[in-house]
Amino acid sequence: MSELKFEYKSVSRFSSAVSGHAFLLRPKPYGDDSQRVKNFKIEIPQSKSLFWQKDSFGNDIAFSSIDGGHTEFEVRAVGAVEVVEGKKVTAFNPIFRYPSPLCFCDDEMAKFAAFYKADNAAQTVRNICAAVHERIIYTSGTTCVSTDSVRTFSQKSGVCQDIAHVFVALLRSVGIPARYVAGYVKGLTKSHAWTEAYYDGFWHGFDATENISQSKDYIKIAHGRDAADCPLNRGVFCGSVVEAVEIEIKVE
Amino acid sequence: MDSLITQRDSVNSWMFRYGVRFGIYKNGEFKEQIFPFDAIARKISGREWQRLERGLVQRVNALNLFLKDIYGGKKIVKDNVVPEDFVYSSKGYLPFCEGVTPSKEVWSHISGIDLVHGKDDEWYILEDNLRIPSGASYPLIAREITRNISPETFENNAVCDNRNYAQLLKNMMDYVKKDGINVILTPGRYNSAYFEHSYFAEKTGAILATGQDLHVEGDRLYYKTIGGDNQLVGVVYRRISDEYLDPMVFNADSLIGVPNIMQAYKAGNVAIVNAPGNGVADDKGIYYFVPKMIKYYLAEEPVLKNAPTYLPFYEEDRKFVLENLRRLVIKDVAEAGGYGVIFCEKLSDDKFNEIKNLVISQPRRWIAQEVVDFKDLPIFDGDRIVERKADLRAYVITGKETTVWKCGLTRFSRNPDSFIVNSSQGGGFKDTWVMDN
């Protein structure tokens, strides 16, 4: 059993006051058999209230709105997770077998995935993980939050979200259910994205950006069919302003 | 009907004055045009209507049960009646709505069911519209105008009154609503059906609001009055499609939706009409399964038939489709509004082979249908009467009960060779008289 502590801080600064600010966050680590959440605390100084719900994937959602004018929006969350070794997550939803808005394949991708198919699913997943890592070069600025897997695959560049999307799409095309995961990793100061594949009766985490299987340094925050199902934060507000966002994550 | 027919031009000019318009985007440009009215009403006898009514109520009840099942236990999938593939790959299926039960368990409050009257005298269902079926205001206002212009027409014909539509809407909204006021949410005046939104707000006594007039505080939805007060909203008849309804959950770029409205809905504090996620049940692929649903949920034989449909997804059907493709219509399950409909009979050989290959390579994407030879209706083309293809959209309202509005939108194609009657494809419409006999 090992424990990871985390601190999340994001500050948005607006060039002038904004109002009617609604937000929705997924700030809390995912709680299940393999990962227990402890001592979670969240503070949003500008918001008087915070409401919680779960989405249909089991991710915790925190939402509220700030009516009055403000020039800063700050979210601070701290807590710890206990990574329970040897515990496996078996809960399965067939939806992860099918293409989703950001994770789907064209003919070329389907052929690519089929080429790496091995005798057993475990080997297929490792093959495709390595192939994706090899093909998609980590480059920021070449994609945006709504870039889909086909686009990333053809331009061969993207960030962790895009790499995870391509991996998910390819796995599904060879019949292996797969989902997108967003979270934090020890040593990284930004959020990260990786992939979970379902075979042999449970979910296995793989990080195609690094070409490794998920280690105990990973904290899972949320999952979905693709990133559009589980954005870590969304907000809309009134005001014609420039927004500068600083996000800092610490895991130890 | 003669006096009405001699005055047909004035009906159209009154409609123009009322602002009965229909907006359309063509080549990226927004144009408003009138939706031409034809004075020769379609008559449906009382007896025929009773059968239609029975079939429509049955169909809509089964579709509501299907939606409840799909966003709940998915029994119909587990029992292998509807393949999982058709649920999870449907664009209209919203995972976010899993486990959410709408107020009073009504999913499809307003259903627009499109039918055609075959030459064999049988009515066939063409498609179900369970998201935001529009168009009911056209026959309503046309009846209002024709009644004014030619009252004797309605003295001499026993036509069922259609003025109860707004009351049906209001009763339904009052039945499903939570604490608060009734609101109709419109994307604004550039929407093709804006006329209808304002018309229904006026007729039902609901507030007409845009997304900017509404906001969520905590997990409740409020309407901000001009005076700045917040009024709690109990039901929203939204005329905004699912993907634009809540930028926090769906399309993040949407400027016409209401942030966090889905959380208020999920918390059970506001009813949304129609329920988000209904697209999974009016998908062209799911259409094939509706007769099976009726048997599955209601243990009844379907009263109304589907047009004969084949799913290339099933090997047996695929074989049949490929062998008989020339005489079939192919429809892309992801498209709507008369787009993505291919009549194979008229295709060049190259195009035909292209479609054939698409059916082989992406069988899940298509349905194939026999061309239903449906009845022509007489319409005025200038001063002469010509025969044109027409369909019927029936409006079915589900609140405490499921009721079919005794009228409907009869749309006809102005092009003699076309079978496509959608208003977005430039057709016209007629009044639909349900006879009281």
CSV table of N, CA and C in Angstrom, one decimal, chain A residues 22-24 26 49 51 53-57 61 63-65 67 93-95 97-99 146 225 228-229 231 234-236, chain B residues 84-85 88-89 93 95-98 215-219 224 246-252 254 259-260 262-264 266-267:
chain,number,residue,atom,x,y,z
A,22,ALA,N,-20.2,30.9,-14.3
A,22,ALA,CA,-20.6,29.5,-13.9
A,22,ALA,C,-19.4,28.6,-14.1
A,23,PHE,N,-19.2,27.7,-13.2
A,23,PHE,CA,-18.1,26.7,-13.4
A,23,PHE,C,-18.5,25.3,-13.0
A,24,LEU,N,-17.7,24.4,-13.5
A,24,LEU,CA,-17.9,23.0,-13.2
A,24,LEU,C,-16.6,22.3,-13.2
A,26,ARG,N,-14.0,18.9,-11.9
A,26,ARG,CA,-13.8,17.5,-11.5
A,26,ARG,C,-12.5,17.5,-10.7
A,49,SER,N,-20.7,29.1,-2.4
A,49,SER,CA,-21.2,27.8,-2.2
A,49,SER,C,-20.6,26.8,-3.2
A,51,PHE,N,-21.6,22.9,-5.0
A,51,PHE,CA,-22.5,21.7,-5.0
A,51,PHE,C,-21.8,20.5,-5.6
A,53,GLN,N,-22.2,16.5,-7.3
A,53,GLN,CA,-22.9,15.5,-7.9
A,53,GLN,C,-21.9,14.5,-8.6
A,54,LYS,N,-22.4,13.3,-9.0
A,54,LYS,CA,-21.6,12.4,-9.7
A,54,LYS,C,-22.1,12.4,-11.1
A,55,ASP,N,-21.2,12.3,-12.1
A,55,ASP,CA,-21.6,12.1,-13.5
A,55,ASP,C,-21.8,10.6,-13.7
A,56,SER,N,-22.3,10.2,-14.9
A,56,SER,CA,-22.6,8.8,-15.1
A,56,SER,C,-21.4,7.8,-15.1
A,57,PHE,N,-20.2,8.4,-15.2
A,57,PHE,CA,-19.0,7.5,-15.2
A,57,PHE,C,-18.5,7.4,-13.7
A,61,ILE,N,-18.4,15.7,-9.5
A,61,ILE,CA,-18.5,17.0,-10.1
A,61,ILE,C,-18.8,18.0,-9.1
A,63,PHE,N,-19.8,22.1,-8.7
A,63,PHE,CA,-20.2,23.2,-9.6
A,63,PHE,C,-20.9,24.3,-8.8
A,64,SER,N,-20.9,25.5,-9.3
A,64,SER,CA,-21.6,26.6,-8.7
A,64,SER,C,-21.4,27.8,-9.6
A,65,SER,N,-21.8,29.0,-9.1
A,65,SER,CA,-21.7,30.2,-10.0
A,65,SER,C,-21.4,31.4,-9.1
A,67,ASP,N,-22.1,35.4,-9.0
A,67,ASP,CA,-22.9,36.4,-9.7
A,67,ASP,C,-22.2,37.7,-9.9
A,93,ASN,N,-18.5,-1.2,-18.3
A,93,ASN,CA,-19.6,-0.6,-19.0
A,93,ASN,C,-19.3,-0.8,-20.5
A,94,PRO,N,-20.2,-1.5,-21.2
A,94,PRO,CA,-20.0,-1.8,-22.6
A,94,PRO,C,-19.8,-0.6,-23.5
A,95,ILE,N,-20.1,0.6,-23.0
A,95,ILE,CA,-20.0,1.8,-23.8
A,95,ILE,C,-18.6,2.0,-24.3
A,97,ARG,N,-16.6,0.0,-25.5
A,97,ARG,CA,-16.3,-0.7,-26.7
A,97,ARG,C,-16.4,0.1,-28.0
A,98,TYR,N,-17.2,1.2,-27.9
A,98,TYR,CA,-17.6,1.9,-29.2
A,98,TYR,C,-16.9,3.2,-29.4
A,99,PRO,N,-16.8,3.6,-30.6
A,99,PRO,CA,-16.2,4.9,-31.0
A,99,PRO,C,-17.0,6.0,-30.2
A,146,SER,N,-10.4,20.0,-28.5
A,146,SER,CA,-11.4,19.2,-29.2
A,146,SER,C,-10.8,18.4,-30.5
A,225,ARG,N,-15.4,8.3,-22.0
A,225,ARG,CA,-15.1,7.7,-23.3
A,225,ARG,C,-13.9,8.4,-24.0
A,228,ALA,N,-13.8,14.8,-23.7
A,228,ALA,CA,-15.0,15.6,-23.7
A,228,ALA,C,-16.0,15.1,-22.6
A,229,ASP,N,-15.8,13.9,-22.2
A,229,ASP,CA,-16.7,13.4,-21.2
A,229,ASP,C,-16.3,13.8,-19.8
A,231,PRO,N,-13.9,16.7,-18.7
A,231,PRO,CA,-13.0,17.9,-18.5
A,231,PRO,C,-12.8,18.2,-17.0
A,234,ARG,N,-14.4,23.5,-16.4
A,234,ARG,CA,-15.1,24.3,-17.5
A,234,ARG,C,-15.7,25.5,-16.8
A,235,GLY,N,-15.7,26.6,-17.5
A,235,GLY,CA,-16.3,27.8,-16.9
A,235,GLY,C,-16.8,28.7,-18.0
A,236,VAL,N,-17.8,29.5,-17.8
A,236,VAL,CA,-18.3,30.5,-18.7
A,236,VAL,C,-18.6,31.7,-17.9
B,84,GLU,N,-26.7,-3.8,-28.7
B,84,GLU,CA,-25.9,-2.8,-27.9
B,84,GLU,C,-25.3,-1.7,-28.8
B,85,ASP,N,-24.8,-2.2,-30.0
B,85,ASP,CA,-24.2,-1.3,-30.9
B,85,ASP,C,-25.0,-0.1,-31.3
B,88,TYR,N,-25.1,2.4,-28.1
B,88,TYR,CA,-23.9,3.2,-27.8
B,88,TYR,C,-23.3,3.9,-29.0
B,89,SER,N,-23.5,3.5,-30.2
B,89,SER,CA,-22.9,4.2,-31.3
B,89,SER,C,-23.9,5.3,-31.8
B,93,TYR,N,-27.4,9.2,-28.2
B,93,TYR,CA,-27.2,8.6,-26.9
B,93,TYR,C,-26.3,9.5,-26.0
B,95,PRO,N,-24.4,9.7,-22.6
B,95,PRO,CA,-24.0,9.0,-21.3
B,95,PRO,C,-24.3,9.8,-20.1
B,96,PHE,N,-24.3,11.1,-20.3
B,96,PHE,CA,-24.5,12.0,-19.1
B,96,PHE,C,-25.9,11.8,-18.5
B,97,CYS,N,-26.9,11.3,-19.4
B,97,CYS,CA,-28.2,11.1,-18.9
B,97,CYS,C,-28.5,9.7,-18.3
B,98,GLU,N,-27.4,8.9,-18.2
B,98,GLU,CA,-27.6,7.6,-17.6
B,98,GLU,C,-28.1,7.8,-16.1
B,215,HIS,N,-30.4,31.5,-15.5
B,215,HIS,CA,-29.1,31.1,-14.9
B,215,HIS,C,-29.4,30.1,-13.8
B,216,VAL,N,-28.3,29.3,-13.5
B,216,VAL,CA,-28.4,28.3,-12.4
B,216,VAL,C,-27.7,28.9,-11.2
B,217,GLU,N,-28.4,28.8,-10.1
B,217,GLU,CA,-27.8,29.2,-8.8
B,217,GLU,C,-28.0,28.0,-7.9
B,218,GLY,N,-26.8,27.5,-7.4
B,218,GLY,CA,-26.9,26.3,-6.7
B,218,GLY,C,-27.3,25.2,-7.7
B,219,ASP,N,-28.3,24.4,-7.3
B,219,ASP,CA,-28.8,23.5,-8.3
B,219,ASP,C,-30.3,23.8,-8.7
B,224,LYS,N,-34.4,35.6,-14.9
B,224,LYS,CA,-34.2,37.0,-14.4
B,224,LYS,C,-35.1,37.9,-15.1
B,246,ASP,N,-26.2,22.9,-22.6
B,246,ASP,CA,-25.4,23.2,-21.4
B,246,ASP,C,-23.9,23.1,-21.8
B,247,PRO,N,-23.3,24.3,-21.9
B,247,PRO,CA,-21.9,24.3,-22.3
B,247,PRO,C,-20.9,23.7,-21.3
B,248,MET,N,-21.4,23.4,-20.1
B,248,MET,CA,-20.6,22.8,-19.1
B,248,MET,C,-20.5,21.3,-19.3
B,249,VAL,N,-21.4,20.7,-20.0
B,249,VAL,CA,-21.5,19.3,-20.1
B,249,VAL,C,-21.4,18.9,-21.6
B,250,PHE,N,-22.0,19.6,-22.4
B,250,PHE,CA,-22.0,19.3,-23.9
B,250,PHE,C,-21.1,20.2,-24.6
B,251,ASN,N,-21.5,20.7,-25.8
B,251,ASN,CA,-20.6,21.6,-26.6
B,251,ASN,C,-20.2,22.8,-25.8
B,252,ALA,N,-18.9,22.9,-25.4
B,252,ALA,CA,-18.4,24.0,-24.6
B,252,ALA,C,-18.5,25.3,-25.2
B,254,SER,N,-21.0,26.5,-26.8
B,254,SER,CA,-22.4,27.0,-27.0
B,254,SER,C,-22.6,28.3,-26.3
B,259,PRO,N,-25.5,27.5,-18.7
B,259,PRO,CA,-24.5,26.7,-17.9
B,259,PRO,C,-25.1,26.1,-16.7
B,260,ASN,N,-24.8,24.8,-16.5
B,260,ASN,CA,-25.2,24.0,-15.4
B,260,ASN,C,-26.7,23.6,-15.3
B,262,MET,N,-28.0,21.2,-16.7
B,262,MET,CA,-28.1,19.8,-16.6
B,262,MET,C,-28.0,19.3,-15.1
B,263,GLN,N,-27.2,20.1,-14.3
B,263,GLN,CA,-27.1,19.8,-12.9
B,263,GLN,C,-28.4,20.0,-12.2
B,264,ALA,N,-29.1,21.1,-12.5
B,264,ALA,CA,-30.4,21.4,-11.9
B,264,ALA,C,-31.4,20.3,-12.3
B,266,LYS,N,-30.6,17.2,-13.2
B,266,LYS,CA,-30.2,16.0,-12.6
B,266,LYS,C,-30.7,15.9,-11.1
B,267,ALA,N,-30.6,17.1,-10.5
B,267,ALA,CA,-31.0,17.2,-9.1
B,267,ALA,C,-32.5,17.1,-8.9
